[in-house]
PDB file of N, CA, C and O in Angstrom:
ATOM      1  N   ASP A   1     -38.454 -44.829  82.926  1.00  0.00           N
ATOM      2  CA  ASP A   1     -37.773 -43.562  82.710  1.00  0.00           C
ATOM      3  C   ASP A   1     -38.670 -42.394  83.115  1.00  0.00           C
ATOM      4  O   ASP A   1     -38.208 -41.436  83.743  1.00  0.00           O
ATOM      5  N   LEU A   2     -39.936 -42.479  82.721  1.00  0.00           N
ATOM      6  CA  LEU A   2     -40.880 -41.420  83.056  1.00  0.00           C
ATOM      7  C   LEU A   2     -41.067 -41.322  84.567  1.00  0.00           C
ATOM      8  O   LEU A   2     -41.094 -40.229  85.119  1.00  0.00           O
ATOM      9  N   TYR A   3     -41.147 -42.460  85.214  1.00  0.00           N
ATOM     10  CA  TYR A   3     -41.304 -42.487  86.670  1.00  0.00           C
ATOM     11  C   TYR A   3     -40.088 -41.862  87.344  1.00  0.00           C
ATOM     12  O   TYR A   3     -40.222 -41.058  88.262  1.00  0.00           O
ATOM     13  N   ASP A   4     -38.906 -42.244  86.865  1.00  0.00           N
ATOM     14  CA  ASP A   4     -37.681 -41.678  87.437  1.00  0.00           C
ATOM     15  C   ASP A   4     -37.631 -40.167  87.225  1.00  0.00           C
ATOM     16  O   ASP A   4     -37.206 -39.417  88.105  1.00  0.00           O
ATOM     17  N   MET A   5     -38.063 -39.729  86.057  1.00  0.00           N
ATOM     18  CA  MET A   5     -38.056 -38.296  85.774  1.00  0.00           C
ATOM     19  C   MET A   5     -39.046 -37.573  86.690  1.00  0.00           C
ATOM     20  O   MET A   5     -38.762 -36.486  87.174  1.00  0.00           O
ATOM     21  N   CYS A   6     -40.195 -38.174  86.938  1.00  0.00           N
ATOM     22  CA  CYS A   6     -41.184 -37.555  87.824  1.00  0.00           C
ATOM     23  C   CYS A   6     -40.665 -37.492  89.259  1.00  0.00           C
ATOM     24  O   CYS A   6     -41.029 -36.588  90.010  1.00  0.00           O
ATOM     25  N   LEU A   7     -39.848 -38.437  89.651  1.00  0.00           N
ATOM     26  CA  LEU A   7     -39.272 -38.390  90.985  1.00  0.00           C
ATOM     27  C   LEU A   7     -38.299 -37.221  91.117  1.00  0.00           C
ATOM     28  O   LEU A   7     -38.140 -36.651  92.187  1.00  0.00           O
ATOM     29  N   ASN A   8     -37.683 -36.857  90.013  1.00  0.00           N
ATOM     30  CA  ASN A   8     -36.766 -35.727  90.010  1.00  0.00           C
ATOM     31  C   ASN A   8     -37.581 -34.459  89.719  1.00  0.00           C
ATOM     32  O   ASN A   8     -37.674 -33.996  88.592  1.00  0.00           O
ATOM     33  N   VAL A   9     -38.198 -33.901  90.759  1.00  0.00           N
ATOM     34  CA  VAL A   9     -39.107 -32.770  90.626  1.00  0.00           C
ATOM     35  C   VAL A   9     -38.383 -31.564  90.032  1.00  0.00           C
ATOM     36  O   VAL A   9     -38.924 -30.839  89.201  1.00  0.00           O
ATOM     37  N   GLU A  10     -37.155 -31.341  90.423  1.00  0.00           N
ATOM     38  CA  GLU A  10     -36.404 -30.200  89.917  1.00  0.00           C
ATOM     39  C   GLU A  10     -36.208 -30.307  88.406  1.00  0.00           C
ATOM     40  O   GLU A  10     -36.364 -29.334  87.672  1.00  0.00           O
ATOM     41  N   GLY A  11     -35.915 -31.493  87.923  1.00  0.00           N
ATOM     42  CA  GLY A  11     -35.748 -31.708  86.482  1.00  0.00           C
ATOM     43  C   GLY A  11     -37.040 -31.460  85.732  1.00  0.00           C
ATOM     44  O   GLY A  11     -37.049 -30.848  84.658  1.00  0.00           O
ATOM     45  N   VAL A  12     -38.169 -31.922  86.303  1.00  0.00           N
ATOM     46  CA  VAL A  12     -39.475 -31.710  85.675  1.00  0.00           C
ATOM     47  C   VAL A  12     -39.805 -30.220  85.656  1.00  0.00           C
ATOM     48  O   VAL A  12     -40.267 -29.679  84.646  1.00  0.00           O
ATOM     49  N   MET A  13     -39.531 -29.531  86.769  1.00  0.00           N
ATOM     50  CA  MET A  13     -39.810 -28.097  86.841  1.00  0.00           C
ATOM     51  C   MET A  13     -38.960 -27.332  85.831  1.00  0.00           C
ATOM     52  O   MET A  13     -39.441 -26.388  85.191  1.00  0.00           O
ATOM     53  N   ASN A  14     -37.707 -27.726  85.654  1.00  0.00           N
ATOM     54  CA  ASN A  14     -36.846 -27.076  84.659  1.00  0.00           C
ATOM     55  C   ASN A  14     -37.379 -27.289  83.253  1.00  0.00           C
ATOM     56  O   ASN A  14     -37.339 -26.386  82.419  1.00  0.00           O
ATOM     57  N   MET A  15     -37.898 -28.499  83.004  1.00  0.00           N
ATOM     58  CA  MET A  15     -38.452 -28.796  81.690  1.00  0.00           C
ATOM     59  C   MET A  15     -39.667 -27.889  81.423  1.00  0.00           C
ATOM     60  O   MET A  15     -39.780 -27.275  80.363  1.00  0.00           O
ATOM     61  N   PHE A  16     -40.563 -27.776  82.410  1.00  0.00           N
ATOM     62  CA  PHE A  16     -41.727 -26.909  82.244  1.00  0.00           C
ATOM     63  C   PHE A  16     -41.312 -25.443  82.170  1.00  0.00           C
ATOM     64  O   PHE A  16     -41.893 -24.662  81.429  1.00  0.00           O
ATOM     65  N   SER A  17     -40.309 -25.079  82.928  1.00  0.00           N
ATOM     66  CA  SER A  17     -39.829 -23.708  82.916  1.00  0.00           C
ATOM     67  C   SER A  17     -39.327 -23.320  81.528  1.00  0.00           C
ATOM     68  O   SER A  17     -39.614 -22.242  81.035  1.00  0.00           O
ATOM     69  N   LYS A  18     -38.583 -24.212  80.895  1.00  0.00           N
ATOM     70  CA  LYS A  18     -38.081 -23.937  79.540  1.00  0.00           C
ATOM     71  C   LYS A  18     -39.240 -23.824  78.552  1.00  0.00           C
ATOM     72  O   LYS A  18     -39.249 -22.951  77.681  1.00  0.00           O
ATOM     73  N   GLU A  19     -40.224 -24.699  78.693  1.00  0.00           N
ATOM     74  CA  GLU A  19     -41.396 -24.653  77.812  1.00  0.00           C
ATOM     75  C   GLU A  19     -42.167 -23.350  78.012  1.00  0.00           C
ATOM     76  O   GLU A  19     -42.614 -22.729  77.039  1.00  0.00           O
ATOM     77  N   LEU A  20     -42.311 -22.933  79.253  1.00  0.00           N
ATOM     78  CA  LEU A  20     -43.014 -21.682  79.527  1.00  0.00           C
ATOM     79  C   LEU A  20     -42.249 -20.481  78.970  1.00  0.00           C
ATOM     80  O   LEU A  20     -42.857 -19.531  78.476  1.00  0.00           O
ATOM     81  N   GLN A  21     -40.929 -20.527  79.013  1.00  0.00           N
ATOM     82  CA  GLN A  21     -40.127 -19.455  78.428  1.00  0.00           C
ATOM     83  C   GLN A  21     -40.374 -19.367  76.931  1.00  0.00           C
ATOM     84  O   GLN A  21     -40.531 -18.277  76.376  1.00  0.00           O
ATOM     85  N   ILE A  22     -40.422 -20.520  76.284  1.00  0.00           N
ATOM     86  CA  ILE A  22     -40.677 -20.552  74.845  1.00  0.00           C
ATOM     87  C   ILE A  22     -42.071 -20.011  74.551  1.00  0.00           C
ATOM     88  O   ILE A  22     -42.260 -19.194  73.638  1.00  0.00           O
ATOM     89  N   LEU A  23     -43.064 -20.438  75.327  1.00  0.00           N
ATOM     90  CA  LEU A  23     -44.429 -19.945  75.137  1.00  0.00           C
ATOM     91  C   LEU A  23     -44.505 -18.444  75.361  1.00  0.00           C
ATOM     92  O   LEU A  23     -45.158 -17.727  74.598  1.00  0.00           O
ATOM     93  N   ASP A  24     -43.848 -17.957  76.404  1.00  0.00           N
ATOM     94  CA  ASP A  24     -43.845 -16.527  76.679  1.00  0.00           C
ATOM     95  C   ASP A  24     -43.214 -15.759  75.528  1.00  0.00           C
ATOM     96  O   ASP A  24     -43.729 -14.725  75.097  1.00  0.00           O
ATOM     97  N   ARG A  25     -42.098 -16.239  75.022  1.00  0.00           N
ATOM     98  CA  ARG A  25     -41.415 -15.574  73.912  1.00  0.00           C
ATOM     99  C   ARG A  25     -42.314 -15.542  72.680  1.00  0.00           C
ATOM    100  O   ARG A  25     -42.440 -14.508  72.014  1.00  0.00           O
ATOM    101  N   ASN A  26     -42.971 -16.658  72.403  1.00  0.00           N
ATOM    102  CA  ASN A  26     -43.867 -16.706  71.250  1.00  0.00           C
ATOM    103  C   ASN A  26     -45.067 -15.790  71.439  1.00  0.00           C
ATOM    104  O   ASN A  26     -45.519 -15.144  70.485  1.00  0.00           O
ATOM    105  N   THR A  27     -45.585 -15.731  72.659  1.00  0.00           N
ATOM    106  CA  THR A  27     -46.711 -14.852  72.949  1.00  0.00           C
ATOM    107  C   THR A  27     -46.316 -13.392  72.757  1.00  0.00           C
ATOM    108  O   THR A  27     -47.069 -12.609  72.170  1.00  0.00           O
ATOM    109  N   VAL A  28     -45.142 -13.036  73.229  1.00  0.00           N
ATOM    110  CA  VAL A  28     -44.664 -11.666  73.068  1.00  0.00           C
ATOM    111  C   VAL A  28     -44.505 -11.334  71.587  1.00  0.00           C
ATOM    112  O   VAL A  28     -44.922 -10.264  71.128  1.00  0.00           O
ATOM    113  N   LYS A  29     -43.928 -12.242  70.826  1.00  0.00           N
ATOM    114  CA  LYS A  29     -43.769 -12.016  69.379  1.00  0.00           C
ATOM    115  C   LYS A  29     -45.127 -11.826  68.714  1.00  0.00           C
ATOM    116  O   LYS A  29     -45.305 -10.945  67.878  1.00  0.00           O
ATOM    117  N   TYR A  30     -46.098 -12.672  69.085  1.00  0.00           N
ATOM    118  CA  TYR A  30     -47.442 -12.583  68.516  1.00  0.00           C
ATOM    119  C   TYR A  30     -48.074 -11.231  68.862  1.00  0.00           C
ATOM    120  O   TYR A  30     -48.661 -10.570  68.005  1.00  0.00           O
ATOM    121  N   MET A  31     -47.942 -10.819  70.121  1.00  0.00           N
ATOM    122  CA  MET A  31     -48.530  -9.548  70.540  1.00  0.00           C
ATOM    123  C   MET A  31     -47.877  -8.376  69.811  1.00  0.00           C
ATOM    124  O   MET A  31     -48.558  -7.430  69.405  1.00  0.00           O
ATOM    125  N   ILE A  32     -46.567  -8.446  69.622  1.00  0.00           N
ATOM    126  CA  ILE A  32     -45.869  -7.388  68.885  1.00  0.00           C
ATOM    127  C   ILE A  32     -46.351  -7.349  67.443  1.00  0.00           C
ATOM    128  O   ILE A  32     -46.594  -6.269  66.894  1.00  0.00           O
ATOM    129  N   ASP A  33     -46.507  -8.509  66.833  1.00  0.00           N
ATOM    130  CA  ASP A  33     -47.010  -8.560  65.452  1.00  0.00           C
ATOM    131  C   ASP A  33     -48.415  -7.963  65.356  1.00  0.00           C
ATOM    132  O   ASP A  33     -48.722  -7.210  64.421  1.00  0.00           O
ATOM    133  N   GLU A  34     -49.275  -8.301  66.308  1.00  0.00           N
ATOM    134  CA  GLU A  34     -50.633  -7.764  66.332  1.00  0.00           C
ATOM    135  C   GLU A  34     -50.608  -6.242  66.482  1.00  0.00           C
ATOM    136  O   GLU A  34     -51.330  -5.524  65.783  1.00  0.00           O
ATOM    137  N   MET A  35     -49.781  -5.758  67.386  1.00  0.00           N
ATOM    138  CA  MET A  35     -49.691  -4.319  67.606  1.00  0.00           C
ATOM    139  C   MET A  35     -49.138  -3.613  66.375  1.00  0.00           C
ATOM    140  O   MET A  35     -49.585  -2.517  66.029  1.00  0.00           O
ATOM    141  N   GLN A  36     -48.183  -4.249  65.691  1.00  0.00           N
ATOM    142  CA  GLN A  36     -47.604  -3.648  64.486  1.00  0.00           C
ATOM    143  C   GLN A  36     -48.665  -3.559  63.380  1.00  0.00           C
ATOM    144  O   GLN A  36     -48.742  -2.565  62.668  1.00  0.00           O
ATOM    145  N   GLU A  37     -49.495  -4.591  63.258  1.00  0.00           N
ATOM    146  CA  GLU A  37     -50.571  -4.561  62.268  1.00  0.00           C
ATOM    147  C   GLU A  37     -51.557  -3.434  62.574  1.00  0.00           C
ATOM    148  O   GLU A  37     -51.989  -2.711  61.667  1.00  0.00           O
ATOM    149  N   LYS A  38     -51.909  -3.272  63.841  1.00  0.00           N
ATOM    150  CA  LYS A  38     -52.819  -2.186  64.226  1.00  0.00           C
ATOM    151  C   LYS A  38     -52.179  -0.838  63.960  1.00  0.00           C
ATOM    152  O   LYS A  38     -52.841   0.089  63.476  1.00  0.00           O
ATOM    153  N   LEU A  39     -50.893  -0.736  64.254  1.00  0.00           N
ATOM    154  CA  LEU A  39     -50.173   0.511  64.019  1.00  0.00           C
ATOM    155  C   LEU A  39     -50.132   0.843  62.531  1.00  0.00           C
ATOM    156  O   LEU A  39     -50.369   1.983  62.131  1.00  0.00           O
ATOM    157  N   ASP A  40     -49.857  -0.167  61.705  1.00  0.00           N
ATOM    158  CA  ASP A  40     -49.834   0.046  60.261  1.00  0.00           C
ATOM    159  C   ASP A  40     -51.200   0.478  59.742  1.00  0.00           C
ATOM    160  O   ASP A  40     -51.312   1.386  58.914  1.00  0.00           O
ATOM    161  N   SER A  41     -52.250  -0.174  60.245  1.00  0.00           N
ATOM    162  CA  SER A  41     -53.606   0.170  59.839  1.00  0.00           C
ATOM    163  C   SER A  41     -53.948   1.605  60.253  1.00  0.00           C
ATOM    164  O   SER A  41     -54.516   2.371  59.459  1.00  0.00           O
ATOM    165  N   THR A  42     -53.581   1.960  61.461  1.00  0.00           N
ATOM    166  CA  THR A  42     -53.840   3.307  61.949  1.00  0.00           C
ATOM    167  C   THR A  42     -53.058   4.333  61.136  1.00  0.00           C
ATOM    168  O   THR A  42     -53.574   5.409  60.815  1.00  0.00           O
ATOM    169  N   GLN A  43     -51.822   3.992  60.778  1.00  0.00           N
ATOM    170  CA  GLN A  43     -51.000   4.897  59.964  1.00  0.00           C
ATOM    171  C   GLN A  43     -51.640   5.117  58.598  1.00  0.00           C
ATOM    172  O   GLN A  43     -51.673   6.244  58.102  1.00  0.00           O
ATOM    173  N   GLU A  44     -52.158   4.056  57.992  1.00  0.00           N
ATOM    174  CA  GLU A  44     -52.824   4.180  56.696  1.00  0.00           C
ATOM    175  C   GLU A  44     -54.065   5.074  56.812  1.00  0.00           C
ATOM    176  O   GLU A  44     -54.311   5.920  55.942  1.00  0.00           O
ATOM    177  N   LYS A  45     -54.850   4.876  57.871  1.00  0.00           N
ATOM    178  CA  LYS A  45     -56.036   5.706  58.074  1.00  0.00           C
ATOM    179  C   LYS A  45     -55.642   7.165  58.274  1.00  0.00           C
ATOM    180  O   LYS A  45     -56.301   8.067  57.753  1.00  0.00           O
ATOM    181  N   LEU A  46     -54.570   7.389  59.021  1.00  0.00           N
ATOM    182  CA  LEU A  46     -54.100   8.755  59.263  1.00  0.00           C
ATOM    183  C   LEU A  46     -53.670   9.410  57.958  1.00  0.00           C
ATOM    184  O   LEU A  46     -54.024  10.557  57.686  1.00  0.00           O
ATOM    185  N   GLU A  47     -52.933   8.687  57.142  1.00  0.00           N
ATOM    186  CA  GLU A  47     -52.495   9.238  55.860  1.00  0.00           C
ATOM    187  C   GLU A  47     -53.685   9.550  54.961  1.00  0.00           C
ATOM    188  O   GLU A  47     -53.719  10.591  54.301  1.00  0.00           O
ATOM    189  N   SER A  48     -54.679   8.658  54.956  1.00  0.00           N
ATOM    190  CA  SER A  48     -55.889   8.890  54.169  1.00  0.00           C
ATOM    191  C   SER A  48     -56.633  10.128  54.671  1.00  0.00           C
ATOM    192  O   SER A  48     -57.081  10.962  53.874  1.00  0.00           O
ATOM    193  N   THR A  49     -56.724  10.243  55.985  1.00  0.00           N
ATOM    194  CA  THR A  49     -57.405  11.399  56.571  1.00  0.00           C
ATOM    195  C   THR A  49     -56.645  12.682  56.263  1.00  0.00           C
ATOM    196  O   THR A  49     -57.267  13.717  55.978  1.00  0.00           O
ATOM    197  N   GLU A  50     -55.313  12.625  56.315  1.00  0.00           N
ATOM    198  CA  GLU A  50     -54.509  13.810  55.991  1.00  0.00           C
ATOM    199  C   GLU A  50     -54.728  14.232  54.540  1.00  0.00           C
ATOM    200  O   GLU A  50     -54.818  15.427  54.245  1.00  0.00           O
ATOM    201  N   GLU A  51     -54.810  13.257  53.639  1.00  0.00           N
ATOM    202  CA  GLU A  51     -55.065  13.567  52.225  1.00  0.00           C
ATOM    203  C   GLU A  51     -56.429  14.248  52.074  1.00  0.00           C
ATOM    204  O   GLU A  51     -56.559  15.240  51.352  1.00  0.00           O
ATOM    205  N   LYS A  52     -57.439  13.700  52.747  1.00  0.00           N
ATOM    206  CA  LYS A  52     -58.775  14.293  52.675  1.00  0.00           C
ATOM    207  C   LYS A  52     -58.773  15.706  53.260  1.00  0.00           C
ATOM    208  O   LYS A  52     -59.415  16.607  52.717  1.00  0.00           O
ATOM    209  N   LEU A  53     -58.049  15.883  54.349  1.00  0.00           N
ATOM    210  CA  LEU A  53     -57.964  17.198  54.975  1.00  0.00           C
ATOM    211  C   LEU A  53     -57.264  18.192  54.048  1.00  0.00           C
ATOM    212  O   LEU A  53     -57.704  19.336  53.913  1.00  0.00           O
ATOM    213  N   ASP A  54     -56.210  17.752  53.394  1.00  0.00           N
ATOM    214  CA  ASP A  54     -55.507  18.619  52.441  1.00  0.00           C
ATOM    215  C   ASP A  54     -56.428  19.029  51.299  1.00  0.00           C
ATOM    216  O   ASP A  54     -56.434  20.196  50.878  1.00  0.00           O
ATOM    217  N   MET A  55     -57.211  18.065  50.789  1.00  0.00           N
ATOM    218  CA  MET A  55     -58.148  18.382  49.712  1.00  0.00           C
ATOM    219  C   MET A  55     -59.215  19.359  50.201  1.00  0.00           C
ATOM    220  O   MET A  55     -59.587  20.295  49.495  1.00  0.00           O
ATOM    221  N   ALA A  56     -59.705  19.136  51.431  1.00  0.00           N
ATOM    222  CA  ALA A  56     -60.723  20.032  51.983  1.00  0.00           C
ATOM    223  C   ALA A  56     -60.144  21.432  52.194  1.00  0.00           C
ATOM    224  O   ALA A  56     -60.797  22.427  51.884  1.00  0.00           O
ATOM    225  N   ASN A  57     -58.918  21.510  52.697  1.00  0.00           N
ATOM    226  CA  ASN A  57     -58.274  22.816  52.883  1.00  0.00           C
ATOM    227  C   ASN A  57     -58.061  23.518  51.553  1.00  0.00           C
ATOM    228  O   ASN A  57     -58.227  24.743  51.450  1.00  0.00           O
ATOM    229  N   SER A  58     -57.717  22.760  50.539  1.00  0.00           N
ATOM    230  CA  SER A  58     -57.537  23.333  49.209  1.00  0.00           C
ATOM    231  C   SER A  58     -58.869  23.873  48.683  1.00  0.00           C
ATOM    232  O   SER A  58     -58.928  24.973  48.120  1.00  0.00           O
ATOM    233  N   ALA A  59     -59.929  23.092  48.888  1.00  0.00           N
ATOM    234  CA  ALA A  59     -61.254  23.536  48.451  1.00  0.00           C
ATOM    235  C   ALA A  59     -61.681  24.790  49.214  1.00  0.00           C
ATOM    236  O   ALA A  59     -62.238  25.727  48.629  1.00  0.00           O
ATOM    237  N   ILE A  60     -61.399  24.827  50.497  1.00  0.00           N
ATOM    238  CA  ILE A  60     -61.739  26.005  51.307  1.00  0.00           C
ATOM    239  C   ILE A  60     -60.959  27.207  50.817  1.00  0.00           C
ATOM    240  O   ILE A  60     -61.498  28.315  50.704  1.00  0.00           O
ATOM    241  N   SER A  61     -59.688  26.997  50.524  1.00  0.00           N
ATOM    242  CA  SER A  61     -58.855  28.089  50.023  1.00  0.00           C
ATOM    243  C   SER A  61     -59.407  28.630  48.705  1.00  0.00           C
ATOM    244  O   SER A  61     -59.470  29.852  48.496  1.00  0.00           O
ATOM    245  N   ASP A  62     -59.806  27.706  47.831  1.00  0.00           N
ATOM    246  CA  ASP A  62     -60.402  28.123  46.553  1.00  0.00           C
ATOM    247  C   ASP A  62     -61.690  28.916  46.795  1.00  0.00           C
ATOM    248  O   ASP A  62     -61.927  29.942  46.142  1.00  0.00           O
ATOM    249  N   LYS A  63     -62.510  28.452  47.708  1.00  0.00           N
ATOM    250  CA  LYS A  63     -63.765  29.144  48.019  1.00  0.00           C
ATOM    251  C   LYS A  63     -63.478  30.511  48.636  1.00  0.00           C
ATOM    252  O   LYS A  63     -64.171  31.493  48.345  1.00  0.00           O
ATOM    253  N   ASP A  64     -62.460  30.585  49.500  1.00  0.00           N
ATOM    254  CA  ASP A  64     -62.086  31.872  50.093  1.00  0.00           C
ATOM    255  C   ASP A  64     -61.673  32.864  49.006  1.00  0.00           C
ATOM    256  O   ASP A  64     -62.048  34.045  49.058  1.00  0.00           O
ATOM    257  N   LYS A  65     -60.904  32.387  48.040  1.00  0.00           N
ATOM    258  CA  LYS A  65     -60.492  33.254  46.924  1.00  0.00           C
ATOM    259  C   LYS A  65     -61.708  33.714  46.125  1.00  0.00           C
ATOM    260  O   LYS A  65     -61.814  34.866  45.732  1.00  0.00           O
ATOM    261  N   GLU A  66     -62.628  32.778  45.897  1.00  0.00           N
ATOM    262  CA  GLU A  66     -63.841  33.100  45.152  1.00  0.00           C
ATOM    263  C   GLU A  66     -64.679  34.120  45.920  1.00  0.00           C
ATOM    264  O   GLU A  66     -65.190  35.087  45.348  1.00  0.00           O
ATOM    265  N   ILE A  67     -64.787  33.944  47.231  1.00  0.00           N
ATOM    266  CA  ILE A  67     -65.544  34.883  48.066  1.00  0.00           C
ATOM    267  C   ILE A  67     -64.890  36.258  48.028  1.00  0.00           C
ATOM    268  O   ILE A  67     -65.574  37.287  47.910  1.00  0.00           O
ATOM    269  N   ALA A  68     -63.568  36.271  48.122  1.00  0.00           N
ATOM    270  CA  ALA A  68     -62.858  37.551  48.086  1.00  0.00           C
ATOM    271  C   ALA A  68     -63.086  38.257  46.754  1.00  0.00           C
ATOM    272  O   ALA A  68     -63.302  39.484  46.709  1.00  0.00           O
ATOM    273  N   ALA A  69     -63.048  37.509  45.669  1.00  0.00           N
ATOM    274  CA  ALA A  69     -63.278  38.092  44.347  1.00  0.00           C
ATOM    275  C   ALA A  69     -64.699  38.627  44.236  1.00  0.00           C
ATOM    276  O   ALA A  69     -64.931  39.726  43.707  1.00  0.00           O
ATOM    277  N   LEU A  70     -65.666  37.869  44.723  1.00  0.00           N
ATOM    278  CA  LEU A  70     -67.056  38.308  44.685  1.00  0.00           C
ATOM    279  C   LEU A  70     -67.269  39.534  45.577  1.00  0.00           C
ATOM    280  O   LEU A  70     -68.027  40.452  45.227  1.00  0.00           O
ATOM    281  N   LYS A  71     -66.603  39.559  46.718  1.00  0.00           N
ATOM    282  CA  LYS A  71     -66.696  40.703  47.616  1.00  0.00           C
ATOM    283  C   LYS A  71     -66.126  41.949  46.948  1.00  0.00           C
ATOM    284  O   LYS A  71     -66.700  43.033  47.022  1.00  0.00           O
ATOM    285  N   GLU A  72     -65.015  41.773  46.276  1.00  0.00           N
ATOM    286  CA  GLU A  72     -64.393  42.887  45.557  1.00  0.00           C
ATOM    287  C   GLU A  72     -65.311  43.402  44.458  1.00  0.00           C
ATOM    288  O   GLU A  72     -65.500  44.610  44.279  1.00  0.00           O
ATOM    289  N   GLU A  73     -65.933  42.469  43.729  1.00  0.00           N
ATOM    290  CA  GLU A  73     -66.859  42.836  42.673  1.00  0.00           C
ATOM    291  C   GLU A  73     -68.066  43.560  43.258  1.00  0.00           C
ATOM    292  O   GLU A  73     -68.545  44.562  42.702  1.00  0.00           O
ATOM    293  N   LEU A  74     -68.567  43.084  44.393  1.00  0.00           N
ATOM    294  CA  LEU A  74     -69.707  43.716  45.042  1.00  0.00           C
ATOM    295  C   LEU A  74     -69.352  45.144  45.487  1.00  0.00           C
ATOM    296  O   LEU A  74     -70.147  46.057  45.337  1.00  0.00           O
ATOM    297  N   ASP A  75     -68.154  45.280  46.048  1.00  0.00           N
ATOM    298  CA  ASP A  75     -67.706  46.631  46.461  1.00  0.00           C
ATOM    299  C   ASP A  75     -67.639  47.576  45.247  1.00  0.00           C
ATOM    300  O   ASP A  75     -68.027  48.748  45.349  1.00  0.00           O
ATOM    301  N   LYS A  76     -67.160  47.073  44.134  1.00  0.00           N
ATOM    302  CA  LYS A  76     -67.087  47.885  42.923  1.00  0.00           C
ATOM    303  C   LYS A  76     -68.489  48.295  42.465  1.00  0.00           C
ATOM    304  O   LYS A  76     -68.728  49.446  42.067  1.00  0.00           O
ATOM    305  N   LEU A  77     -69.431  47.346  42.547  1.00  0.00           N
ATOM    306  CA  LEU A  77     -70.804  47.639  42.133  1.00  0.00           C
ATOM    307  C   LEU A  77     -71.454  48.643  43.097  1.00  0.00           C
ATOM    308  O   LEU A  77     -72.244  49.499  42.671  1.00  0.00           O
ATOM    309  N   LYS A  78     -71.127  48.560  44.383  1.00  0.00           N
ATOM    310  CA  LYS A  78     -71.671  49.495  45.351  1.00  0.00           C
ATOM    311  C   LYS A  78     -71.142  50.891  45.108  1.00  0.00           C
ATOM    312  O   LYS A  78     -71.846  51.875  45.297  1.00  0.00           O
ATOM    313  N   ASN A  79     -69.907  51.008  44.701  1.00  0.00           N
ATOM    314  CA  ASN A  79     -69.280  52.306  44.455  1.00  0.00           C
ATOM    315  C   ASN A  79     -69.806  52.978  43.200  1.00  0.00           C
ATOM    316  O   ASN A  79     -69.671  54.184  43.043  1.00  0.00           O
ATOM    317  N   ARG A  80     -70.394  52.275  42.315  1.00  0.00           N
ATOM    318  CA  ARG A  80     -70.928  52.849  41.080  1.00  0.00           C
ATOM    319  C   ARG A  80     -72.154  53.577  41.389  1.00  0.00           C
ATOM    320  O   ARG A  80     -72.835  54.294  41.544  1.00  0.00           O
TER     321      ARG A  80
END
C-alpha cells in the first residue's frame, strides 16, 4: 500500500500539502498568541507608567501651589 501510494506522487503531495496547511495554521495561531501576550504586557506597563505619571503630575501640581504660596508670602514680606 505504501509503495502504491508513493507511486501516486500527486496523492503524496496532496497529503503533505494538507499537513503543511495545518502546520501553517497552527504557526499563525501561535504567533498571534505570542503577539497578544506581548501586547497585554505592554498595555500593563503603559497603564503602570500612566499611573506613575499621574502621581508625579499631582506632586508637581502640589509643589507648584506650595511655591506660589511661598512666593506670595515672600512678596508680602518684601512689601513690609
